[in-house]
DNA sequence: TAAATCTCAGGCCTTGTCGG
DNA sequence: CCGACAAGGCCTGAGATTTA
């Protein structure tokens, strides 16, 4: 199943067939003229690995490259043996193809420079678009052309020019905190970012004072639930949860980095091959879940260095490989967001971190959770006890237990639950608890919410529970497009993570409600769908042109727990 | 021109602040 | 005290941009 030991391995192995000349042929001086502008970039050592005492290569990373790839004709590495263990990459720009673009940038800058400029190192990059004016090196050159010089040279790569009433301020990247000190009057909102303090609050304002006495027969309901639990079609069959040896993942990463180093040593340029995963056309629906289409060269993507298109992506990939190695080495776990903040100076946005984590997940052939990259936002409640390798035990019988993120350290799960109920929204989750649903349904069960679109950890947890406990799973979502998508997400997996669907999808989960057809039946307030949603619906499902939300079902205090859910279960009214 | 890549926007949730 | 708003955090997908 995973390429660690199987014959699939070579698909994911890096290939190193190209030389530097193949990818970046020498510049023909007769045809193209180069301008003197050069940019310098920091190079970060990706890791300090100690295995076999091998000193690992310094690989380049271009955090703030502002020129388009078409403008770069030559990339060379100049090792200056600097104290911080970094080296400098020099890029030469081609003035022929994008001469007008550079001229425009230069003209814009000169226009800006005709005003007074103050330079400060206490600022930070306020707006991305303003920072795109150019690199520091380039600005230094430009400043000199108008007889101005840089006052303070301790700055790094990022710069921004802020316009104000009297002229322009030039800001360089530092931390948000220092920015606050000099920028509060323009953007007090930023102040809010760093102020902490947690006051949990549940919004129950939609609950009306009315009550509904209508109830289901408890005995009939019990019988019905027993029938459901005996239905083999709803159980997860004989699937098992795979456990990955993290040492193997580490050695796989080590091998990849070793080979990259080797290729650099031989003055060739490496190329990593990963599977494309973000297109529906590359996925197939098999075994009741979304899966990668069978392997095919056309479905693989090459990321090479210094390719014009994927150079930065390659560098991010190598950098993160090193980081993941260290995470595994130290048994440390981080969320994508934490990683983003740790390497914020290297990336422009969170998406880049998400993508590179996905790439590594594909390259190594395991899920992000096996790379110690975690997410945790889901909640669980119910008759459930988790036993940990450390000897501790977690009892989930307290309202809204946070789903643990170190699922691989659970060695045993005890539960007498009859089924698992997955709820889309956290507000409904709390609402059901408040209505005392656990006692009203006559049979013990486990309730889970992923708080909207479920994160990977929640889906992994659900998969683990349904597989190990062999329980049927029911999903309760809004009768709108997004609710249905969330249901499909739990059940069949997502396109982006189709290579992980075997470990994430729960194909035996059933859609308990709320069905669009029930909008009229229960008198839920509905809104007409928008044109944008019509378009999206055509790509997923077709249903009557109305949408509602579960809140519409909360007509009175206990409608959900005393009428809707028992009747649905009693009638076995699910899809 | 088609394909690959990147950016941005949207959905779900949360918490915190501010003004009525 | 409550609602509006804006940030963080997770996910997805469309469209713009760039390359081959």
PDB file of N, CA and C (backbone and C1' of nucleotides) in Angstrom, chain A residues 197-199 276 278 301 309 313 316 351-352 355 425-426 452-453, chain B residues 3-18:
ATOM      1  N   UNK A 197      -5.917  35.230  25.386  1.00  0.00           N
ATOM      2  CA  UNK A 197      -6.937  35.155  26.428  1.00  0.00           C
ATOM      3  C   UNK A 197      -8.115  34.371  25.880  1.00  0.00           C
ATOM      4  N   UNK A 198      -8.511  33.342  26.582  1.00  0.00           N
ATOM      5  CA  UNK A 198      -9.529  32.439  26.043  1.00  0.00           C
ATOM      6  C   UNK A 198     -10.766  32.438  26.930  1.00  0.00           C
ATOM      7  N   UNK A 199     -11.880  32.786  26.360  1.00  0.00           N
ATOM      8  CA  UNK A 199     -13.139  32.723  27.082  1.00  0.00           C
ATOM      9  C   UNK A 199     -14.129  31.923  26.234  1.00  0.00           C
ATOM     10  N   UNK A 276       0.833  14.162  -9.394  1.00  0.00           N
ATOM     11  CA  UNK A 276      -0.135  15.267  -9.343  1.00  0.00           C
ATOM     12  C   UNK A 276      -1.374  14.777  -8.642  1.00  0.00           C
ATOM     13  N   UNK A 278      -4.179  17.176  -7.710  1.00  0.00           N
ATOM     14  CA  UNK A 278      -5.199  18.179  -7.456  1.00  0.00           C
ATOM     15  C   UNK A 278      -6.239  18.259  -8.562  1.00  0.00           C
ATOM     16  N   UNK A 301       4.630  14.531 -11.967  1.00  0.00           N
ATOM     17  CA  UNK A 301       5.129  15.883 -12.164  1.00  0.00           C
ATOM     18  C   UNK A 301       6.580  15.930 -11.725  1.00  0.00           C
ATOM     19  N   UNK A 309      10.558  26.876 -13.774  1.00  0.00           N
ATOM     20  CA  UNK A 309       9.220  26.906 -13.215  1.00  0.00           C
ATOM     21  C   UNK A 309       9.194  26.492 -11.750  1.00  0.00           C
ATOM     22  N   UNK A 313       9.877  25.885  -5.712  1.00  0.00           N
ATOM     23  CA  UNK A 313       9.140  24.762  -5.141  1.00  0.00           C
ATOM     24  C   UNK A 313      10.090  23.653  -4.715  1.00  0.00           C
ATOM     25  N   UNK A 316      11.758  24.738  -1.486  1.00  0.00           N
ATOM     26  CA  UNK A 316      10.839  24.582  -0.347  1.00  0.00           C
ATOM     27  C   UNK A 316      10.728  23.123   0.050  1.00  0.00           C
ATOM     28  N   UNK A 351      -0.522  28.915   1.979  1.00  0.00           N
ATOM     29  CA  UNK A 351      -0.771  27.935   0.928  1.00  0.00           C
ATOM     30  C   UNK A 351       0.497  27.209   0.544  1.00  0.00           C
ATOM     31  N   UNK A 352       1.592  27.935   0.515  1.00  0.00           N
ATOM     32  CA  UNK A 352       2.844  27.308   0.102  1.00  0.00           C
ATOM     33  C   UNK A 352       3.245  26.208   1.073  1.00  0.00           C
ATOM     34  N   UNK A 355       0.957  23.212   0.375  1.00  0.00           N
ATOM     35  CA  UNK A 355       1.316  22.484  -0.836  1.00  0.00           C
ATOM     36  C   UNK A 355       2.559  21.627  -0.608  1.00  0.00           C
ATOM     37  N   UNK A 425     -21.653  20.780  12.393  1.00  0.00           N
ATOM     38  CA  UNK A 425     -21.315  22.027  13.080  1.00  0.00           C
ATOM     39  C   UNK A 425     -21.134  21.806  14.570  1.00  0.00           C
ATOM     40  N   UNK A 426     -20.241  22.593  15.129  1.00  0.00           N
ATOM     41  CA  UNK A 426     -20.012  22.463  16.558  1.00  0.00           C
ATOM     42  C   UNK A 426     -21.221  22.940  17.358  1.00  0.00           C
ATOM     43  N   UNK A 452     -17.242  21.984  10.865  1.00  0.00           N
ATOM     44  CA  UNK A 452     -17.262  22.383   9.459  1.00  0.00           C
ATOM     45  C   UNK A 452     -16.502  21.376   8.621  1.00  0.00           C
ATOM     46  N   UNK A 453     -15.733  21.871   7.694  1.00  0.00           N
ATOM     47  CA  UNK A 453     -14.915  20.973   6.882  1.00  0.00           C
ATOM     48  C   UNK A 453     -13.968  20.227   7.819  1.00  0.00           C
TER      49      UNK A 453
ATOM     50  P    DA B   3      -3.878  19.938 -22.126  1.00  0.00           P
ATOM     51  O5'  DA B   3      -2.755  20.209 -21.030  1.00  0.00           O
ATOM     52  C5'  DA B   3      -1.401  20.025 -21.398  1.00  0.00           C
ATOM     53  C4'  DA B   3      -0.508  20.636 -20.338  1.00  0.00           C
ATOM     54  C3'  DA B   3      -0.854  20.229 -18.907  1.00  0.00           C
ATOM     55  O3'  DA B   3       0.338  19.869 -18.275  1.00  0.00           O
ATOM     56  C1'  DA B   3      -0.740  22.570 -19.065  1.00  0.00           C
ATOM     57  P    DA B   4       0.339  19.169 -16.844  1.00  0.00           P
ATOM     58  O5'  DA B   4       1.084  20.261 -15.947  1.00  0.00           O
ATOM     59  C5'  DA B   4       2.347  20.755 -16.389  1.00  0.00           C
ATOM     60  C4'  DA B   4       2.726  21.945 -15.544  1.00  0.00           C
ATOM     61  C3'  DA B   4       2.560  21.722 -14.043  1.00  0.00           C
ATOM     62  O3'  DA B   4       3.746  22.154 -13.405  1.00  0.00           O
ATOM     63  C1'  DA B   4       1.421  23.679 -14.713  1.00  0.00           C
ATOM     64  P    DT B   5       3.933  21.947 -11.862  1.00  0.00           P
ATOM     65  O5'  DT B   5       3.574  23.382 -11.289  1.00  0.00           O
ATOM     66  C5'  DT B   5       4.321  24.494 -11.733  1.00  0.00           C
ATOM     67  C4'  DT B   5       3.661  25.757 -11.251  1.00  0.00           C
ATOM     68  C3'  DT B   5       3.432  25.798  -9.748  1.00  0.00           C
ATOM     69  O3'  DT B   5       4.308  26.770  -9.213  1.00  0.00           O
ATOM     70  C1'  DT B   5       1.590  26.668 -10.977  1.00  0.00           C
ATOM     71  P    DC B   6       4.332  27.098  -7.652  1.00  0.00           P
ATOM     72  O5'  DC B   6       3.363  28.350  -7.569  1.00  0.00           O
ATOM     73  C5'  DC B   6       3.583  29.438  -8.458  1.00  0.00           C
ATOM     74  C4'  DC B   6       2.500  30.484  -8.256  1.00  0.00           C
ATOM     75  C3'  DC B   6       2.227  30.813  -6.792  1.00  0.00           C
ATOM     76  O3'  DC B   6       2.242  32.222  -6.673  1.00  0.00           O
ATOM     77  C1'  DC B   6       0.201  30.259  -7.917  1.00  0.00           C
ATOM     78  P    DT B   7       2.166  32.936  -5.256  1.00  0.00           P
ATOM     79  O5'  DT B   7       0.682  33.510  -5.293  1.00  0.00           O
ATOM     80  C5'  DT B   7       0.274  34.226  -6.442  1.00  0.00           C
ATOM     81  C4'  DT B   7      -1.196  34.578  -6.322  1.00  0.00           C
ATOM     82  C3'  DT B   7      -1.603  35.051  -4.921  1.00  0.00           C
ATOM     83  O3'  DT B   7      -2.326  36.250  -5.087  1.00  0.00           O
ATOM     84  C1'  DT B   7      -3.039  33.323  -5.678  1.00  0.00           C
ATOM     85  P    DC B   8      -2.744  37.140  -3.856  1.00  0.00           P
ATOM     86  O5'  DC B   8      -4.314  36.887  -3.819  1.00  0.00           O
ATOM     87  C5'  DC B   8      -5.040  36.988  -5.042  1.00  0.00           C
ATOM     88  C4'  DC B   8      -6.388  36.329  -4.869  1.00  0.00           C
ATOM     89  C3'  DC B   8      -7.118  36.730  -3.578  1.00  0.00           C
ATOM     90  O3'  DC B   8      -8.367  37.283  -3.915  1.00  0.00           O
ATOM     91  C1'  DC B   8      -7.151  34.379  -3.905  1.00  0.00           C
ATOM     92  P    DA B   9      -9.155  38.123  -2.837  1.00  0.00           P
ATOM     93  O5'  DA B   9     -10.472  37.246  -2.706  1.00  0.00           O
ATOM     94  C5'  DA B   9     -11.150  36.800  -3.881  1.00  0.00           C
ATOM     95  C4'  DA B   9     -11.945  35.566  -3.544  1.00  0.00           C
ATOM     96  C3'  DA B   9     -12.763  35.712  -2.251  1.00  0.00           C
ATOM     97  O3'  DA B   9     -14.145  35.769  -2.574  1.00  0.00           O
ATOM     98  C1'  DA B   9     -11.644  33.595  -2.400  1.00  0.00           C
ATOM     99  P    DG B  10     -15.186  36.128  -1.440  1.00  0.00           P
ATOM    100  O5'  DG B  10     -15.670  34.695  -0.940  1.00  0.00           O
ATOM    101  C5'  DG B  10     -16.431  33.867  -1.807  1.00  0.00           C
ATOM    102  C4'  DG B  10     -16.406  32.449  -1.295  1.00  0.00           C
ATOM    103  C3'  DG B  10     -16.886  32.291   0.148  1.00  0.00           C
ATOM    104  O3'  DG B  10     -18.297  32.111   0.174  1.00  0.00           O
ATOM    105  C1'  DG B  10     -14.975  30.926  -0.319  1.00  0.00           C
ATOM    106  P    DG B  11     -19.042  32.123   1.585  1.00  0.00           P
ATOM    107  O5'  DG B  11     -18.780  30.671   2.199  1.00  0.00           O
ATOM    108  C5'  DG B  11     -19.455  29.549   1.665  1.00  0.00           C
ATOM    109  C4'  DG B  11     -18.932  28.283   2.302  1.00  0.00           C
ATOM    110  C3'  DG B  11     -19.021  28.252   3.823  1.00  0.00           C
ATOM    111  O3'  DG B  11     -20.285  27.747   4.215  1.00  0.00           O
ATOM    112  C1'  DG B  11     -16.887  27.480   3.089  1.00  0.00           C
ATOM    113  P    DC B  12     -20.864  28.108   5.634  1.00  0.00           P
ATOM    114  O5'  DC B  12     -19.984  27.244   6.651  1.00  0.00           O
ATOM    115  C5'  DC B  12     -20.178  25.845   6.731  1.00  0.00           C
ATOM    116  C4'  DC B  12     -19.110  25.251   7.621  1.00  0.00           C
ATOM    117  C3'  DC B  12     -19.025  25.861   9.016  1.00  0.00           C
ATOM    118  O3'  DC B  12     -19.966  25.248   9.867  1.00  0.00           O
ATOM    119  C1'  DC B  12     -16.856  25.622   8.108  1.00  0.00           C
ATOM    120  P    DC B  13     -20.514  26.057  11.107  1.00  0.00           P
ATOM    121  O5'  DC B  13     -19.204  26.368  11.963  1.00  0.00           O
ATOM    122  C5'  DC B  13     -18.893  25.533  13.056  1.00  0.00           C
ATOM    123  C4'  DC B  13     -17.450  25.704  13.448  1.00  0.00           C
ATOM    124  C3'  DC B  13     -17.193  26.717  14.545  1.00  0.00           C
ATOM    125  O3'  DC B  13     -17.498  26.177  15.807  1.00  0.00           O
ATOM    126  C1'  DC B  13     -15.502  26.814  12.871  1.00  0.00           C
ATOM    127  P    DT B  14     -17.795  27.169  17.016  1.00  0.00           P
ATOM    128  O5'  DT B  14     -16.366  27.772  17.386  1.00  0.00           O
ATOM    129  C5'  DT B  14     -15.343  26.929  17.895  1.00  0.00           C
ATOM    130  C4'  DT B  14     -14.061  27.724  18.005  1.00  0.00           C
ATOM    131  C3'  DT B  14     -14.139  28.916  18.932  1.00  0.00           C
ATOM    132  O3'  DT B  14     -13.756  28.532  20.235  1.00  0.00           O
ATOM    133  C1'  DT B  14     -13.088  29.514  16.878  1.00  0.00           C
ATOM    134  P    DT B  15     -14.163  29.442  21.467  1.00  0.00           P
ATOM    135  O5'  DT B  15     -13.196  30.691  21.319  1.00  0.00           O
ATOM    136  C5'  DT B  15     -11.788  30.508  21.403  1.00  0.00           C
ATOM    137  C4'  DT B  15     -11.103  31.842  21.166  1.00  0.00           C
ATOM    138  C3'  DT B  15     -11.487  32.904  22.194  1.00  0.00           C
ATOM    139  O3'  DT B  15     -10.317  33.501  22.714  1.00  0.00           O
ATOM    140  C1'  DT B  15     -11.894  33.721  19.999  1.00  0.00           C
ATOM    141  P    DG B  16     -10.396  34.502  23.938  1.00  0.00           P
ATOM    142  O5'  DG B  16     -10.409  35.916  23.233  1.00  0.00           O
ATOM    143  C5'  DG B  16      -9.317  36.287  22.412  1.00  0.00           C
ATOM    144  C4'  DG B  16      -9.549  37.692  21.876  1.00  0.00           C
ATOM    145  C3'  DG B  16     -10.060  38.664  22.938  1.00  0.00           C
ATOM    146  O3'  DG B  16      -9.281  39.850  22.879  1.00  0.00           O
ATOM    147  C1'  DG B  16     -11.508  38.651  21.050  1.00  0.00           C
ATOM    148  P    DT B  17      -9.531  41.037  23.899  1.00  0.00           P
ATOM    149  O5'  DT B  17     -10.244  42.104  22.970  1.00  0.00           O
ATOM    150  C5'  DT B  17      -9.650  42.430  21.722  1.00  0.00           C
ATOM    151  C4'  DT B  17     -10.512  43.440  20.996  1.00  0.00           C
ATOM    152  C3'  DT B  17     -11.009  44.583  21.873  1.00  0.00           C
ATOM    153  O3'  DT B  17     -10.816  45.799  21.168  1.00  0.00           O
ATOM    154  C1'  DT B  17     -12.828  43.554  20.769  1.00  0.00           C
ATOM    155  P    DC B  18     -10.883  47.175  21.943  1.00  0.00           P
ATOM    156  O5'  DC B  18     -12.167  47.823  21.273  1.00  0.00           O
ATOM    157  C5'  DC B  18     -12.367  47.688  19.876  1.00  0.00           C
ATOM    158  C4'  DC B  18     -13.788  48.087  19.524  1.00  0.00           C
ATOM    159  C3'  DC B  18     -14.355  49.204  20.415  1.00  0.00           C
ATOM    160  O3'  DC B  18     -15.018  50.145  19.608  1.00  0.00           O
ATOM    161  C1'  DC B  18     -15.809  47.344  20.394  1.00  0.00           C
TER     162       DC B  18
END
